[in-house]
PDB file of C-alpha atoms in Angstrom:
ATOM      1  CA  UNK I  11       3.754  -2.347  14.977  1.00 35.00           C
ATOM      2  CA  UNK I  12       3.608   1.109  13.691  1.00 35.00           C
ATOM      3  CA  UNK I  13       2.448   3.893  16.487  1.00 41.00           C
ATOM      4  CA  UNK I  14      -0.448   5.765  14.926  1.00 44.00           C
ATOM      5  CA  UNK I  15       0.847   8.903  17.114  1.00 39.00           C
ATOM      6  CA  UNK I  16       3.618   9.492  14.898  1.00 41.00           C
ATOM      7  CA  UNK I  17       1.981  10.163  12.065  1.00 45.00           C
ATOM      8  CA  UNK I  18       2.083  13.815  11.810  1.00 49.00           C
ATOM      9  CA  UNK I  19       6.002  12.987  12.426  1.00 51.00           C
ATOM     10  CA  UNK I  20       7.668  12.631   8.664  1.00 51.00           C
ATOM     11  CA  UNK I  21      11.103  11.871  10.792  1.00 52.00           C
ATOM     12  CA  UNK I  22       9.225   8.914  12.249  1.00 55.00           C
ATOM     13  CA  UNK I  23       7.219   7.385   9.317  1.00 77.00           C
ATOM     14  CA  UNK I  24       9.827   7.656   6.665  1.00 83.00           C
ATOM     15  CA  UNK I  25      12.200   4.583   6.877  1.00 85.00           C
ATOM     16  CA  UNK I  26      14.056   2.309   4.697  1.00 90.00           C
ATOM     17  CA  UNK I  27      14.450  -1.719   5.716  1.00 93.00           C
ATOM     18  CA  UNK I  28      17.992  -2.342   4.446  1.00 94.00           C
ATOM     19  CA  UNK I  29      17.563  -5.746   2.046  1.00 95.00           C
ATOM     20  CA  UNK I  30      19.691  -8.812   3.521  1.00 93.00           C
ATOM     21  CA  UNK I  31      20.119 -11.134   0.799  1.00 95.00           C
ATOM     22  CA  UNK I  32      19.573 -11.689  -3.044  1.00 96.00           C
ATOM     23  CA  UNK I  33      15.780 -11.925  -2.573  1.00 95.00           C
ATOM     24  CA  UNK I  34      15.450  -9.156  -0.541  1.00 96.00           C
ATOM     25  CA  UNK I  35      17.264  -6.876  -3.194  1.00 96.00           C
ATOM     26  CA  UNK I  36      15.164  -8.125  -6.061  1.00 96.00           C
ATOM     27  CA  UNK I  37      12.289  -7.174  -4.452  1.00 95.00           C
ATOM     28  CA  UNK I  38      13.435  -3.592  -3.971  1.00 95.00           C
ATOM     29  CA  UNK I  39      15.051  -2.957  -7.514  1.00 94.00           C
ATOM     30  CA  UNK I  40      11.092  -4.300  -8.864  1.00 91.00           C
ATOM     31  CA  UNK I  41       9.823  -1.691  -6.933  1.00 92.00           C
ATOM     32  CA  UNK I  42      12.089   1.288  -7.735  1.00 89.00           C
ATOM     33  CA  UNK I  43      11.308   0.014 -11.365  1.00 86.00           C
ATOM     34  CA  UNK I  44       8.083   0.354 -10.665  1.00 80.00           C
ATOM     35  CA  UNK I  45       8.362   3.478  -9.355  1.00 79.00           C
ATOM     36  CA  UNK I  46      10.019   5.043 -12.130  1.00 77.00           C
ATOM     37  CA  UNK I  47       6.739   4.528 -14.434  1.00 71.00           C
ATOM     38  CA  UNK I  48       4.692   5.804 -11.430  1.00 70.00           C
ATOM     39  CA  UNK I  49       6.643   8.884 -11.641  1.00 69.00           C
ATOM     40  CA  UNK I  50       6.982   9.062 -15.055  1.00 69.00           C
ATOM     41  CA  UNK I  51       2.970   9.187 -15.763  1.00 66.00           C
ATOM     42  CA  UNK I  52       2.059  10.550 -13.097  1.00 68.00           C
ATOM     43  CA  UNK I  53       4.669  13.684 -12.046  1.00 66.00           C
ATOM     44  CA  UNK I  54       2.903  15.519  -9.312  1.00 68.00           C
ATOM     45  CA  UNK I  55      -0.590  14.095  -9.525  1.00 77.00           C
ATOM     46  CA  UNK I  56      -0.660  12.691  -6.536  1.00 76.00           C
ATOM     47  CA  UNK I  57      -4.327  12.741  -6.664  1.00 81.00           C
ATOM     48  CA  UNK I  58      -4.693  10.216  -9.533  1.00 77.00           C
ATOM     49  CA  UNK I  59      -1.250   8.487  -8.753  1.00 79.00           C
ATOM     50  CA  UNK I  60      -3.316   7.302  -5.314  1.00 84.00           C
ATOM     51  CA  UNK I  61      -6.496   6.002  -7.448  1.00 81.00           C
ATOM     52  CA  UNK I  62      -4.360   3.750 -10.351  1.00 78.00           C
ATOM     53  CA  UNK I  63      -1.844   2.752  -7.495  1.00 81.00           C
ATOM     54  CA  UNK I  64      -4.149   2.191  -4.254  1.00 87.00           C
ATOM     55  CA  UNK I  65      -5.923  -0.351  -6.610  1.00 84.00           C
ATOM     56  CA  UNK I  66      -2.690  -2.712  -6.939  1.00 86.00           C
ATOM     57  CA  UNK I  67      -1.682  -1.477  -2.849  1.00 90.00           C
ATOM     58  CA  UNK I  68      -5.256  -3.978  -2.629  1.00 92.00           C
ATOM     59  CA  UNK I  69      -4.523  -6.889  -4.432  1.00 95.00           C
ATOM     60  CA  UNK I  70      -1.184  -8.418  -2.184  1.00 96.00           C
ATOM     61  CA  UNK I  71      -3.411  -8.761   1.455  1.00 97.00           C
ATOM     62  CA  UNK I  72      -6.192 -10.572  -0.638  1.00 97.00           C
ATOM     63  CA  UNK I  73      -4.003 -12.719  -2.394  1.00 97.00           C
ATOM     64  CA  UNK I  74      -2.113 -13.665   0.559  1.00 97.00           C
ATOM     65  CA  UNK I  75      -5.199 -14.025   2.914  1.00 97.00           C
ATOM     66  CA  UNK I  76      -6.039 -16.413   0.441  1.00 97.00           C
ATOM     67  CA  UNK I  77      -2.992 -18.535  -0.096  1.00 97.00           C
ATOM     68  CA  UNK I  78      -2.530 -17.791   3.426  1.00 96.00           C
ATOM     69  CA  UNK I  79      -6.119 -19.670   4.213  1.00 96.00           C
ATOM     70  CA  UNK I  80      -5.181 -22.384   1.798  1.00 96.00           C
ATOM     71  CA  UNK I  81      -2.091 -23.444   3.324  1.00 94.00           C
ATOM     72  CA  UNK I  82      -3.901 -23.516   6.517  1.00 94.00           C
ATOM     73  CA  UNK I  83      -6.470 -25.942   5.444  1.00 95.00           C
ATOM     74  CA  UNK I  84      -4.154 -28.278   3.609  1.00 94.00           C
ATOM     75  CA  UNK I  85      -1.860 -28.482   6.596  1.00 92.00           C
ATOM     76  CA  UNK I  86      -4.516 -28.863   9.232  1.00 92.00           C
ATOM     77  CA  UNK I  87      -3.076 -26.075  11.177  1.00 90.00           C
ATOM     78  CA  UNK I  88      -4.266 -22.968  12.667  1.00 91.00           C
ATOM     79  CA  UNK I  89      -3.016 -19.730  10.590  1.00 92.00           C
ATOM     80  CA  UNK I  90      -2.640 -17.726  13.686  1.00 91.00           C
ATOM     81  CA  UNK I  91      -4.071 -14.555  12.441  1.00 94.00           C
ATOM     82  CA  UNK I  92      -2.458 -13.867   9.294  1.00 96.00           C
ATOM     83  CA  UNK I  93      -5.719 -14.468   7.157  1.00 96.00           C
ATOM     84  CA  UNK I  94      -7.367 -11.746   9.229  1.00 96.00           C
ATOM     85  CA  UNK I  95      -4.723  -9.384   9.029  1.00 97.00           C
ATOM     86  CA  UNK I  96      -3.937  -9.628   5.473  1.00 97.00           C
ATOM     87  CA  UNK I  97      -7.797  -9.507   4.536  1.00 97.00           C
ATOM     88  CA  UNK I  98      -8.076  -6.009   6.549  1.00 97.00           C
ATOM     89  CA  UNK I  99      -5.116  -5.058   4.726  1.00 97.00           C
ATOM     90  CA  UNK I 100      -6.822  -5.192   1.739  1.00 97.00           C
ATOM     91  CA  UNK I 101      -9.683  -3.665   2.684  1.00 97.00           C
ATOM     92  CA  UNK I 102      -8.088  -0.677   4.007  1.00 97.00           C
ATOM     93  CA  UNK I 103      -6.189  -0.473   0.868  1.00 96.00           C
ATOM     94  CA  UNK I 104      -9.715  -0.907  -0.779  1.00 95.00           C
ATOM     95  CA  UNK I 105     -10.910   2.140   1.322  1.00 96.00           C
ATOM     96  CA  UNK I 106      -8.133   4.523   0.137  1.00 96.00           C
ATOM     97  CA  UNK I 107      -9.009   3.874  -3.314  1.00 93.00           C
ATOM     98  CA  UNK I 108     -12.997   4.767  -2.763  1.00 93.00           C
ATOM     99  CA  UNK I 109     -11.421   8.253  -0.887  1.00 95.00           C
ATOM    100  CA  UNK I 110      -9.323   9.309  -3.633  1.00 93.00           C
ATOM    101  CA  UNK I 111     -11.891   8.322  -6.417  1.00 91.00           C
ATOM    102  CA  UNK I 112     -13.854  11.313  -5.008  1.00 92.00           C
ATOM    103  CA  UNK I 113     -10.789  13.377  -4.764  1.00 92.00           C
ATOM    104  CA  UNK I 114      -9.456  12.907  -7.700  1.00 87.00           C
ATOM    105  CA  UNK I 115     -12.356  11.874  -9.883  1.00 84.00           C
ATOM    106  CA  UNK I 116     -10.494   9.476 -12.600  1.00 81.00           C
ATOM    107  CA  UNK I 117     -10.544   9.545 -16.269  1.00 81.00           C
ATOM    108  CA  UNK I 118     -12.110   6.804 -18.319  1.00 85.00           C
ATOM    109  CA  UNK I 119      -7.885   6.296 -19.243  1.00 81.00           C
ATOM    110  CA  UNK I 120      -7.004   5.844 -15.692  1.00 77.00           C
ATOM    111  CA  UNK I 121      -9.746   3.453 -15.140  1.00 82.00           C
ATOM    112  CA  UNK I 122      -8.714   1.585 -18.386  1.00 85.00           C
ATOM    113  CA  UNK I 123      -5.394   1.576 -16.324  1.00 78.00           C
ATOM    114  CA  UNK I 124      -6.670   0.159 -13.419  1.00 80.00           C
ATOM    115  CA  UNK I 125      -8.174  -2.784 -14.676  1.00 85.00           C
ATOM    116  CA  UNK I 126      -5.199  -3.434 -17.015  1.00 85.00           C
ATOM    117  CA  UNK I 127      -2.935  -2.516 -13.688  1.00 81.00           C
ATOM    118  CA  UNK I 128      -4.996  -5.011 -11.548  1.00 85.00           C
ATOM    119  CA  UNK I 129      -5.451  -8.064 -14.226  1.00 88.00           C
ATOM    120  CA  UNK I 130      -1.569  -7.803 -14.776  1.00 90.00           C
ATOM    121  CA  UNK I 131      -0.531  -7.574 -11.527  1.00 90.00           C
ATOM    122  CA  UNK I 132      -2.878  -9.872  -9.820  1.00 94.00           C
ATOM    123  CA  UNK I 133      -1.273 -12.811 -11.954  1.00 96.00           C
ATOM    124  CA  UNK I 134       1.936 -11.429 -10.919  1.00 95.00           C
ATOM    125  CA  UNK I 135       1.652 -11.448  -7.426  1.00 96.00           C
ATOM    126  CA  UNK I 136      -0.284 -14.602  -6.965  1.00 97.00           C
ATOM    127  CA  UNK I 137       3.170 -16.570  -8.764  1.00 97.00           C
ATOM    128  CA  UNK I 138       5.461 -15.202  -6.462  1.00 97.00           C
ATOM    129  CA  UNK I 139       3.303 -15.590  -3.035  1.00 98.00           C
ATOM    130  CA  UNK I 140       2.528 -18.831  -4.267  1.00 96.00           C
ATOM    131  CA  UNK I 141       6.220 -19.684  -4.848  1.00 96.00           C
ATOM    132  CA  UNK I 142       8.294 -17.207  -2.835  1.00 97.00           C
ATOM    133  CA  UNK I 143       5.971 -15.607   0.085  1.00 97.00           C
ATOM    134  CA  UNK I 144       8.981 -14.142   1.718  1.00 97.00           C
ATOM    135  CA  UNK I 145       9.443 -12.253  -1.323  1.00 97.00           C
ATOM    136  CA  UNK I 146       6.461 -11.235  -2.301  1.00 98.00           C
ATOM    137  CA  UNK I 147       5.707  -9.578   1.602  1.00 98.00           C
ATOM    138  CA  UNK I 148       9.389  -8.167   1.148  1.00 97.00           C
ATOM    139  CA  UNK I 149       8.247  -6.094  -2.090  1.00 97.00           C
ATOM    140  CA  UNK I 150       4.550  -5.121  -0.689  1.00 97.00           C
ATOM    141  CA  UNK I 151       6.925  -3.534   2.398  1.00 97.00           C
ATOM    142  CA  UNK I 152       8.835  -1.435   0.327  1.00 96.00           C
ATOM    143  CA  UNK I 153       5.866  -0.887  -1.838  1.00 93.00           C
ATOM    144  CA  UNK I 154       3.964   0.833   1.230  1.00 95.00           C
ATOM    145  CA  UNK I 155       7.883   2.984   1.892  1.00 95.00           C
ATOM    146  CA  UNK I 156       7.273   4.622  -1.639  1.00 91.00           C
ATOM    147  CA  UNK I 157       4.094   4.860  -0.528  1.00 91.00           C
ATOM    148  CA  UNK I 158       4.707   6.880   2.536  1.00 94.00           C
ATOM    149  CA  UNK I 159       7.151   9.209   0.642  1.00 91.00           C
ATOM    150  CA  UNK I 160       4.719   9.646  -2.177  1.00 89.00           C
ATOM    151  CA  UNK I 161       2.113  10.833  -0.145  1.00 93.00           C
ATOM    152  CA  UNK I 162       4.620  13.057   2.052  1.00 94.00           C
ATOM    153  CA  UNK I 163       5.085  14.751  -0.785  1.00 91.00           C
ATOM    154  CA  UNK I 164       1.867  15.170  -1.528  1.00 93.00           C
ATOM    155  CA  UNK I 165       1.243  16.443   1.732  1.00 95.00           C
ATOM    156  CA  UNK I 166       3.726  19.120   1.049  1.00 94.00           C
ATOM    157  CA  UNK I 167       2.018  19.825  -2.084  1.00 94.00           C
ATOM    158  CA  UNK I 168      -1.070  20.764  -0.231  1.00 95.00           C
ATOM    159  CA  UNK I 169       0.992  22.907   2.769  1.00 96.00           C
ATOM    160  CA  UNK I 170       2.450  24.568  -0.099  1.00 95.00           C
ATOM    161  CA  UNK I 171      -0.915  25.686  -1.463  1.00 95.00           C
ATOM    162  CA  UNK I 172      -0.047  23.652  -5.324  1.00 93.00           C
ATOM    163  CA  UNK I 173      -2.468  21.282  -4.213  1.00 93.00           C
ATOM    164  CA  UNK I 174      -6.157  22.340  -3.106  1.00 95.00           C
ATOM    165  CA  UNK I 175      -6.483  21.512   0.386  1.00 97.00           C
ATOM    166  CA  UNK I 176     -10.587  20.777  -0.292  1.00 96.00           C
ATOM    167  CA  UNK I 177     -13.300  19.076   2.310  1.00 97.00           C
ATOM    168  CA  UNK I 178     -12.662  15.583   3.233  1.00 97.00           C
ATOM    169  CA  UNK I 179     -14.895  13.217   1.425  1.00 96.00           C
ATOM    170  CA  UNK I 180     -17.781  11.994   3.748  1.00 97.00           C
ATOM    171  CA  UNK I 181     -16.627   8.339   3.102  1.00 97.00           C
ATOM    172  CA  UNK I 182     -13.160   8.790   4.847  1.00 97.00           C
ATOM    173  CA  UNK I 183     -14.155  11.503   7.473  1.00 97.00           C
ATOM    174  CA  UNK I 184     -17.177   8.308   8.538  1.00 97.00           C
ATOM    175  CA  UNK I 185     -13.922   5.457   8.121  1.00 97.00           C
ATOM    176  CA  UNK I 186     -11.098   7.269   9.680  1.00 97.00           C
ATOM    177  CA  UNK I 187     -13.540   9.003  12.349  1.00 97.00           C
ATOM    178  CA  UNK I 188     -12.287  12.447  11.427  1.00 97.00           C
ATOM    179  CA  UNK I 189     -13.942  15.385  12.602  1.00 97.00           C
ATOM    180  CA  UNK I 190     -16.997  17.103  10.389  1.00 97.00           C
ATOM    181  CA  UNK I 191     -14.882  19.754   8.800  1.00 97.00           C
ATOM    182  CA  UNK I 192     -11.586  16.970   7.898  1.00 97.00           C
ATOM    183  CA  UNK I 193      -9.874  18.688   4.905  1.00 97.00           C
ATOM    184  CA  UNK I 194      -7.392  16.908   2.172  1.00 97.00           C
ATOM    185  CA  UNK I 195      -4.593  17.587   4.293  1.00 97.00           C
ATOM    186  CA  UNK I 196      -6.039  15.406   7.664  1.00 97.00           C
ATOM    187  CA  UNK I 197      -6.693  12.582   5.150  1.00 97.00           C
ATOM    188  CA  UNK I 198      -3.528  12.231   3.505  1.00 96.00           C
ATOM    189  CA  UNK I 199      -2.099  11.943   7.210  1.00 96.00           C
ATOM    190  CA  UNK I 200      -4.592   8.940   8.005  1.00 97.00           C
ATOM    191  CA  UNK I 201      -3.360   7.167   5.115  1.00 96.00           C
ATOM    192  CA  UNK I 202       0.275   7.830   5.236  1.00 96.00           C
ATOM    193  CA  UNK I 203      -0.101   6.261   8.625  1.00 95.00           C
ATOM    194  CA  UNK I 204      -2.198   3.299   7.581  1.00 97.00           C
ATOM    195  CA  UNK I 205       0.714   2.474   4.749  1.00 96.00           C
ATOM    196  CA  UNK I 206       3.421   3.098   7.626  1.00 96.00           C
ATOM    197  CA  UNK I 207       1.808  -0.002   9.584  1.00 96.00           C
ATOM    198  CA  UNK I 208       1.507  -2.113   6.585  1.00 97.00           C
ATOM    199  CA  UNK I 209       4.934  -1.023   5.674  1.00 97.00           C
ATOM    200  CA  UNK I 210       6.079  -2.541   9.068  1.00 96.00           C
ATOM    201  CA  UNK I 211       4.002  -5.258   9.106  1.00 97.00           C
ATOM    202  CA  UNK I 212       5.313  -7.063   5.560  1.00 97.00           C
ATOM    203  CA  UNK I 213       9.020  -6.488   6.561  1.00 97.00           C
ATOM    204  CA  UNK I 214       7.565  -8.814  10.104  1.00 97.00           C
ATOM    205  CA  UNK I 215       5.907 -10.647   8.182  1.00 97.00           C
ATOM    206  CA  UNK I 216       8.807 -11.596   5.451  1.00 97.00           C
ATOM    207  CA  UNK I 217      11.535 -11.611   8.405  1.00 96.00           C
ATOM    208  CA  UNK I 218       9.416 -14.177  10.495  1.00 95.00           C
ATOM    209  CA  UNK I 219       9.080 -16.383   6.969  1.00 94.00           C
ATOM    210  CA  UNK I 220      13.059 -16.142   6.838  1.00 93.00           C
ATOM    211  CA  UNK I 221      13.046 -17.353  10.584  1.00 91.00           C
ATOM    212  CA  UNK I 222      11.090 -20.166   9.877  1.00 85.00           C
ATOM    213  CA  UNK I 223      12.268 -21.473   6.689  1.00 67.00           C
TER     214      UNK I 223
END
């Protein structure tokens, strides 16, 4: 599990899971697809690039709780924990996007996107955890490693003065525990770190599905 006293470490949170078979590399060349639209629409807006994205970065823990729950109950089994887990992944994805709605304030066309983003991708995802869950952890893992770069970078933005480092919204300073006068820059950490874990925690999760099949 990722250690939370890294975070301010870039060294230490940026890493790369190397794929180890055909599955493993479809699920990173969807992802660098996917990244080249990010970064096509979005360039160096990290600010709204977090709101459109962190509302997909939601959908994969509910989905999977869900299946995950499913599969429990048909089989008469216990889940041992994984419902849990993957349902407070998705909230804490769910949190990011409230924080950077109030940072970045969206457009009514980036909303349009996120409900077009969401409807598609929900569809998507639910398919391939249904059929393939191996796969579909494998791509949420190197989902959250863009993630972590993407928001390196946008911590550089604000060191760099391009980027406003402005007050913490109250919402994540009361759910990360920050101090009264958090700024941008202390929130972008908490998050970077918070993808980190779930980063680590799909490659576990996808390797001990491997194990087992």
């Amino acid at each position: 599990m990722f250690d939370k006293s890294t975070a301010k470490d870039p060294d230490a949170l940026i890493h790369h899971t190397p794929p180890k078979d055909v599955r493993d590399r479809f699920a990173l060349r969807l992802v660098k697809f996917m990244r080249v639209f990010a970064d096509k629409f979005f360039a160096k807006r990290y600010g709204h690039r977090a709101v459109v994205l962190e509302t997909v970065a939601a959908v994969p823990g509910m989905v999977g709780g869900m299946l995950q729950h499913l599969k429990a109950l048909r089989r008469l089994r216990d889940d041992e924990g994984w419902v849990r887990e993957l349902l407070d992944e998705a909230e804490n994805e769910r949190m990011h996007l409230m924080t950077f709605v109030k940072v970045a304030e969206p457009s009514r066309l980036e909303r349009y996107l996120i409900i077009a983003g969401q409807g598609v991708f929900f569809n998507l995802y639910f398919v391939l955890y249904l059929f393939a869950p191996r796969t579909a952890h494998r791509v949420v893992a190197y989902l959250e490693e863009e993630a972590v770069i993407s928001y390196t970078q946008y911590l550089e933005e604000v060191d760099a003065g391009r980027v406003q480092n402005i007050a913490a919204p109250q919402i994540a300073i009361d759910y990360w525990k920050l101090p009264p006068d958090a700024r941008l820059r202390e929130v972008i950490i908490a998050v970077r770190a918070d993808e980190a874990g779930h980063r680590d925690r799909n490659h576990e999760m996808a390797n001990e599905l491997a194990s087992s099949a």
